[in-house]
Amino acid sequence: MRKFTANEIAAAQNHIAQTPPENIDPRIENLVNELIGRVADKWTMIVLDILAEKGEMRFTRLGELAGGISQKMLTQTLRQMERDGLVIRTVHPVVPPKVEYRLTELGMSLGAAFCGVWIWASNNLDRVEQARQSFDQKAAKS
Amino acid sequence: MRKFTANEIAAAQNHIAQTPPENIDPRIENLVNELIGRVADKWTMIVLDILAEKGEMRFTRLGELAGGISQKMLTQTLRQMERDGLVIRTVHPVVPPKVEYRLTELGMSLGAAFCGVWIWASNNLDRVEQARQSFDQKAAKS
DNA sequence: TTCTATACTTACTTTTTGGAAAGTGAATAT
DNA sequence: ATATTCACTTTCCAAAAAGTAAGTATAGAA
């Protein structure tokens, strides 16, 4: 049997068609959401950051700088980024292999876009930490 | 920065402690990474976006606008965001219950920081789409 | 009296994720 | 002959994430 989303159920229960949140094309919304869901991934962001500030880099070094990533995840992340047009992978036909990664212009522009988030994070670390502590204290009292 | 041969790197790694990538405090790096890992979560970003542009909102409506989120995940996301000091949860003591969520200033500033990412995503949707297609075509040929 | 509405919580199951470890290939060094 | 290098790939498995469905509380409406 087909499954329903919370939205469909809610709409059905209300007996009304759901009104769209905005008048912009929902397909675009969906695509943007999907893209953000993909791109806003921990390792993608970290790799992006490293390549943005260090430039071209080889696989192993990238893994070292990323800190705690497994080979599997690194390959996976890099392949996705390559597929999305964020990085360029250059294979030098030598033995042992040498593969270099660097950002495309698209990748660099994404890095720039995320820049604000990095800045926010470093600026607001302690605010978040404080908020958590007071939240946890309140929770402990109940 | 000068490049090393595979041999030089290997030799160095065998005999020296690895030098940190940067001279900034690695604890801060870690914290920022952790914070970004938490905050750069699909639902967090979507909820943030909705609250940023629509203002205060009730639980169910939020779920409708988020699209396809389960109650469990919505509660979870909202709780985390509350704990991190990003949203304020206001319970109105009525029956049936009425609970409203709105961004704190911290939440709004995070929304602003992510703004760049949203803009990037909507601007570059087709570029990414194209990149994927050509990548998949190349892959299919091999 | 039974139903409805809202905002959850809980228990259970399924799906996804990701780590660990071993294997690959080909040239060069020992 | 054997070891070593890099950039992977693959397989297996445990753990985490997330969906599903049912339950809860309470006032007022039908």
Short mmCIF file of N, CA and C in Angstrom, two decimals, chain A residues 6-7 10 18 21-22 28 31-36 38 40 45-46 53-54 61 64-65 82-86 100 106 109-110 113-114 116-118 120-122 124-125 127-128 131-132 135-136, chain B residues 3 13 18 21-22 31-36 38 40 45-46 53-54 63-65 67-69 82-86 106 109-110 113-114 116-118 120-122 124-125 127-128 131-132 135-136:
data_model
loop_
_atom_site.label_atom_id
_atom_site.label_comp_id
_atom_site.label_asym_id
_atom_site.label_seq_id
_atom_site.Cartn_x
_atom_site.Cartn_y
_atom_site.Cartn_z
N ALA A 6 3.11 13.17 5.99
CA ALA A 6 2.38 13.87 7.04
C ALA A 6 1.48 14.94 6.44
N ASN A 7 1.97 15.57 5.39
CA ASN A 7 1.19 16.62 4.74
C ASN A 7 -0.08 16.11 4.15
N ALA A 10 -2.46 15.29 6.91
CA ALA A 10 -3.00 16.50 7.51
C ALA A 10 -4.04 17.13 6.60
N GLN A 18 -4.16 21.49 0.40
CA GLN A 18 -3.16 22.28 1.10
C GLN A 18 -2.72 23.47 0.27
N PRO A 21 2.97 27.07 0.47
CA PRO A 21 3.54 28.03 1.40
C PRO A 21 3.84 29.37 0.74
N GLU A 22 4.22 29.32 -0.51
CA GLU A 22 4.58 30.53 -1.21
C GLU A 22 4.09 30.39 -2.63
N ILE A 28 11.16 24.12 -7.63
CA ILE A 28 12.43 24.78 -7.35
C ILE A 28 12.76 24.66 -5.87
N LEU A 31 14.09 21.25 -5.26
CA LEU A 31 15.44 21.09 -5.77
C LEU A 31 16.44 21.78 -4.86
N VAL A 32 16.08 22.95 -4.43
CA VAL A 32 16.98 23.68 -3.55
C VAL A 32 17.16 22.90 -2.24
N ASN A 33 16.06 22.39 -1.72
CA ASN A 33 16.16 21.60 -0.50
C ASN A 33 17.04 20.38 -0.69
N GLU A 34 16.84 19.73 -1.81
CA GLU A 34 17.64 18.53 -2.06
C GLU A 34 19.11 18.90 -2.18
N LEU A 35 19.37 19.95 -2.90
CA LEU A 35 20.74 20.39 -3.08
C LEU A 35 21.37 20.76 -1.74
N ILE A 36 20.62 21.45 -0.94
CA ILE A 36 21.15 21.85 0.37
C ILE A 36 21.36 20.63 1.25
N ARG A 38 22.20 17.77 0.34
CA ARG A 38 23.40 17.09 -0.16
C ARG A 38 24.66 17.81 0.25
N ALA A 40 25.04 20.31 2.40
CA ALA A 40 25.23 20.64 3.81
C ALA A 40 25.50 19.36 4.58
N MET A 45 31.37 19.83 3.70
CA MET A 45 31.73 21.17 4.15
C MET A 45 33.19 21.24 4.57
N ILE A 46 33.65 20.20 5.20
CA ILE A 46 35.04 20.22 5.66
C ILE A 46 36.02 20.14 4.49
N GLU A 53 40.96 26.71 1.26
CA GLU A 53 42.07 27.49 1.81
C GLU A 53 43.46 26.95 1.49
N LYS A 54 43.54 25.70 1.04
CA LYS A 54 44.87 25.18 0.72
C LYS A 54 45.08 24.95 -0.77
N ARG A 61 46.61 13.38 1.78
CA ARG A 61 46.80 14.62 2.55
C ARG A 61 45.45 15.22 2.95
N GLU A 64 44.18 13.42 5.83
CA GLU A 64 44.86 13.81 7.07
C GLU A 64 44.30 15.11 7.61
N LEU A 65 44.14 16.06 6.71
CA LEU A 65 43.66 17.37 7.15
C LEU A 65 42.20 17.32 7.61
N GLU A 82 32.64 15.79 -7.07
CA GLU A 82 33.05 15.83 -8.47
C GLU A 82 31.81 15.79 -9.36
N ARG A 83 30.91 14.89 -9.02
CA ARG A 83 29.69 14.76 -9.80
C ARG A 83 28.87 16.04 -9.80
N ASP A 84 28.86 16.70 -8.66
CA ASP A 84 28.10 17.95 -8.56
C ASP A 84 28.83 19.14 -9.18
N GLY A 85 30.01 18.86 -9.70
CA GLY A 85 30.75 19.94 -10.35
C GLY A 85 31.47 20.86 -9.39
N LEU A 86 31.75 20.36 -8.19
CA LEU A 86 32.42 21.21 -7.20
C LEU A 86 33.93 21.03 -7.21
N GLU A 100 45.09 14.43 -7.84
CA GLU A 100 44.94 15.72 -7.18
C GLU A 100 43.53 16.26 -7.32
N LEU A 106 32.64 26.76 -9.40
CA LEU A 106 31.39 26.52 -8.69
C LEU A 106 31.68 26.15 -7.23
N SER A 109 32.74 29.14 -5.32
CA SER A 109 31.64 30.04 -4.98
C SER A 109 30.80 29.46 -3.83
N LEU A 110 30.71 28.12 -3.80
CA LEU A 110 30.00 27.51 -2.67
C LEU A 110 30.78 27.74 -1.38
N ALA A 113 30.03 31.01 -0.19
CA ALA A 113 28.70 31.08 0.39
C ALA A 113 28.68 30.52 1.81
N PHE A 114 29.47 29.47 2.03
CA PHE A 114 29.50 28.87 3.36
C PHE A 114 30.33 29.68 4.34
N GLY A 116 30.04 32.54 5.46
CA GLY A 116 29.22 33.16 6.48
C GLY A 116 28.87 32.21 7.61
N VAL A 117 28.65 30.97 7.25
CA VAL A 117 28.30 29.98 8.27
C VAL A 117 29.49 29.69 9.17
N TRP A 118 30.67 29.58 8.57
CA TRP A 118 31.88 29.35 9.36
C TRP A 118 32.11 30.50 10.33
N TRP A 120 29.90 32.57 11.44
CA TRP A 120 28.85 32.54 12.46
C TRP A 120 29.23 31.52 13.53
N ALA A 121 29.65 30.34 13.08
CA ALA A 121 29.96 29.28 14.04
C ALA A 121 31.08 29.68 14.99
N SER A 122 32.13 30.26 14.44
CA SER A 122 33.23 30.60 15.35
C SER A 122 32.86 31.78 16.23
N ASN A 124 29.89 32.33 17.42
CA ASN A 124 28.79 32.07 18.35
C ASN A 124 28.92 30.78 19.14
N LEU A 125 30.10 30.21 19.06
CA LEU A 125 30.36 28.98 19.80
C LEU A 125 29.93 29.07 21.26
N ARG A 127 28.04 31.26 22.79
CA ARG A 127 26.62 31.53 22.99
C ARG A 127 25.84 30.22 22.94
N VAL A 128 26.16 29.38 21.96
CA VAL A 128 25.48 28.10 21.84
C VAL A 128 25.78 27.23 23.07
N ALA A 131 23.76 28.43 25.94
CA ALA A 131 22.35 28.09 25.76
C ALA A 131 22.11 26.63 26.13
N ARG A 132 23.02 25.78 25.71
CA ARG A 132 22.87 24.35 26.01
C ARG A 132 22.92 24.10 27.50
N PHE A 135 19.76 25.25 29.13
CA PHE A 135 18.66 24.35 28.75
C PHE A 135 18.75 23.05 29.55
N ASP A 136 19.91 22.51 29.63
CA ASP A 136 20.08 21.23 30.34
C ASP A 136 19.81 21.38 31.83
N LYS B 3 56.01 21.41 -2.92
CA LYS B 3 55.44 20.06 -2.97
C LYS B 3 56.51 19.01 -2.71
N GLN B 13 56.69 11.09 7.33
CA GLN B 13 55.62 10.60 8.18
C GLN B 13 56.08 9.50 9.11
N GLN B 18 53.19 14.47 13.14
CA GLN B 18 52.55 15.25 12.09
C GLN B 18 52.32 16.69 12.54
N PRO B 21 47.91 21.38 10.52
CA PRO B 21 47.69 22.09 9.27
C PRO B 21 47.78 23.60 9.41
N GLU B 22 47.39 24.10 10.57
CA GLU B 22 47.39 25.54 10.78
C GLU B 22 47.88 25.80 12.18
N LEU B 31 35.45 22.35 17.71
CA LEU B 31 34.15 22.85 18.15
C LEU B 31 33.35 23.42 16.99
N VAL B 32 34.04 24.14 16.15
CA VAL B 32 33.35 24.71 14.99
C VAL B 32 32.82 23.58 14.11
N ASN B 33 33.67 22.58 13.90
CA ASN B 33 33.21 21.45 13.10
C ASN B 33 32.00 20.79 13.71
N GLU B 34 32.05 20.60 15.00
CA GLU B 34 30.93 19.94 15.67
C GLU B 34 29.67 20.78 15.53
N LEU B 35 29.84 22.04 15.75
CA LEU B 35 28.69 22.93 15.67
C LEU B 35 28.11 22.92 14.25
N ILE B 36 28.98 22.96 13.28
CA ILE B 36 28.52 22.95 11.90
C ILE B 36 27.86 21.62 11.57
N ARG B 38 26.20 19.82 13.52
CA ARG B 38 24.89 19.81 14.15
C ARG B 38 23.89 20.68 13.42
N ALA B 40 24.20 22.17 10.42
CA ALA B 40 24.04 21.97 8.99
C ALA B 40 23.34 20.65 8.74
N MET B 45 18.02 23.28 8.83
CA MET B 45 18.11 24.36 7.85
C MET B 45 16.75 24.73 7.31
N ILE B 46 15.93 23.72 7.10
CA ILE B 46 14.61 24.00 6.54
C ILE B 46 13.72 24.73 7.55
N GLU B 53 11.48 33.28 7.48
CA GLU B 53 10.66 34.09 6.58
C GLU B 53 9.20 34.22 6.95
N LYS B 54 8.72 33.35 7.83
CA LYS B 54 7.31 33.47 8.21
C LYS B 54 7.11 33.95 9.64
N GLY B 63 5.22 21.75 10.46
CA GLY B 63 5.38 20.44 9.84
C GLY B 63 4.85 20.43 8.42
N GLU B 64 3.72 21.10 8.21
CA GLU B 64 3.17 21.16 6.86
C GLU B 64 4.12 21.86 5.91
N LEU B 65 4.63 22.99 6.36
CA LEU B 65 5.51 23.76 5.49
C LEU B 65 6.84 23.07 5.24
N GLY B 67 7.34 19.93 4.91
CA GLY B 67 7.14 18.97 3.83
C GLY B 67 7.82 17.65 4.04
N GLY B 68 7.02 16.64 4.44
CA GLY B 68 7.57 15.30 4.53
C GLY B 68 8.36 15.00 5.80
N ILE B 69 8.26 15.85 6.78
CA ILE B 69 8.94 15.55 8.04
C ILE B 69 7.96 14.83 8.96
N GLU B 82 16.03 24.50 20.14
CA GLU B 82 15.74 25.24 21.37
C GLU B 82 16.95 25.14 22.31
N ARG B 83 17.47 23.95 22.41
CA ARG B 83 18.62 23.73 23.28
C ARG B 83 19.83 24.56 22.85
N ASP B 84 19.99 24.67 21.54
CA ASP B 84 21.12 25.44 21.03
C ASP B 84 20.87 26.95 21.07
N GLY B 85 19.69 27.31 21.56
CA GLY B 85 19.40 28.74 21.67
C GLY B 85 18.98 29.39 20.37
N LEU B 86 18.49 28.56 19.43
CA LEU B 86 18.10 29.12 18.14
C LEU B 86 16.61 29.47 18.08
N LEU B 106 19.89 34.84 17.96
CA LEU B 106 20.94 33.93 17.51
C LEU B 106 20.45 33.14 16.30
N SER B 109 20.38 35.28 13.29
CA SER B 109 21.70 35.54 12.72
C SER B 109 22.22 34.31 11.97
N LEU B 110 21.86 33.13 12.47
CA LEU B 110 22.25 31.93 11.73
C LEU B 110 21.52 31.87 10.39
N ALA B 113 23.25 33.97 8.10
CA ALA B 113 24.50 33.36 7.64
C ALA B 113 24.23 32.33 6.55
N PHE B 114 23.13 31.60 6.71
CA PHE B 114 22.81 30.58 5.71
C PHE B 114 22.24 31.17 4.44
N GLY B 116 23.37 33.09 2.32
CA GLY B 116 24.28 32.95 1.20
C GLY B 116 24.20 31.58 0.56
N VAL B 117 24.02 30.58 1.38
CA VAL B 117 23.94 29.22 0.86
C VAL B 117 22.65 29.02 0.06
N TRP B 118 21.57 29.55 0.60
CA TRP B 118 20.30 29.44 -0.13
C TRP B 118 20.39 30.12 -1.48
N TRP B 120 23.07 30.76 -3.16
CA TRP B 120 23.95 29.98 -4.01
C TRP B 120 23.19 28.81 -4.63
N ALA B 121 22.44 28.10 -3.78
CA ALA B 121 21.73 26.92 -4.26
C ALA B 121 20.72 27.28 -5.35
N SER B 122 19.97 28.33 -5.13
CA SER B 122 18.98 28.63 -6.16
C SER B 122 19.64 29.19 -7.42
N ASN B 124 22.51 28.21 -8.56
CA ASN B 124 23.37 27.25 -9.24
C ASN B 124 22.77 25.88 -9.47
N LEU B 125 21.46 25.81 -9.23
CA LEU B 125 20.75 24.56 -9.46
C LEU B 125 21.07 23.93 -10.80
N ARG B 127 23.43 24.56 -12.94
CA ARG B 127 24.84 24.23 -13.14
C ARG B 127 25.13 22.86 -12.53
N VAL B 128 24.63 22.64 -11.31
CA VAL B 128 24.84 21.36 -10.65
C VAL B 128 24.16 20.25 -11.46
N ALA B 131 26.23 19.44 -14.43
CA ALA B 131 27.45 18.74 -14.03
C ALA B 131 27.14 17.27 -13.77
N ARG B 132 26.05 17.03 -13.10
CA ARG B 132 25.69 15.64 -12.80
C ARG B 132 25.43 14.86 -14.06
N PHE B 135 28.65 14.12 -15.83
CA PHE B 135 29.40 13.12 -15.06
C PHE B 135 28.82 11.73 -15.28
N ASP B 136 27.52 11.63 -15.20
CA ASP B 136 26.87 10.32 -15.34
C ASP B 136 27.05 9.77 -16.76
#
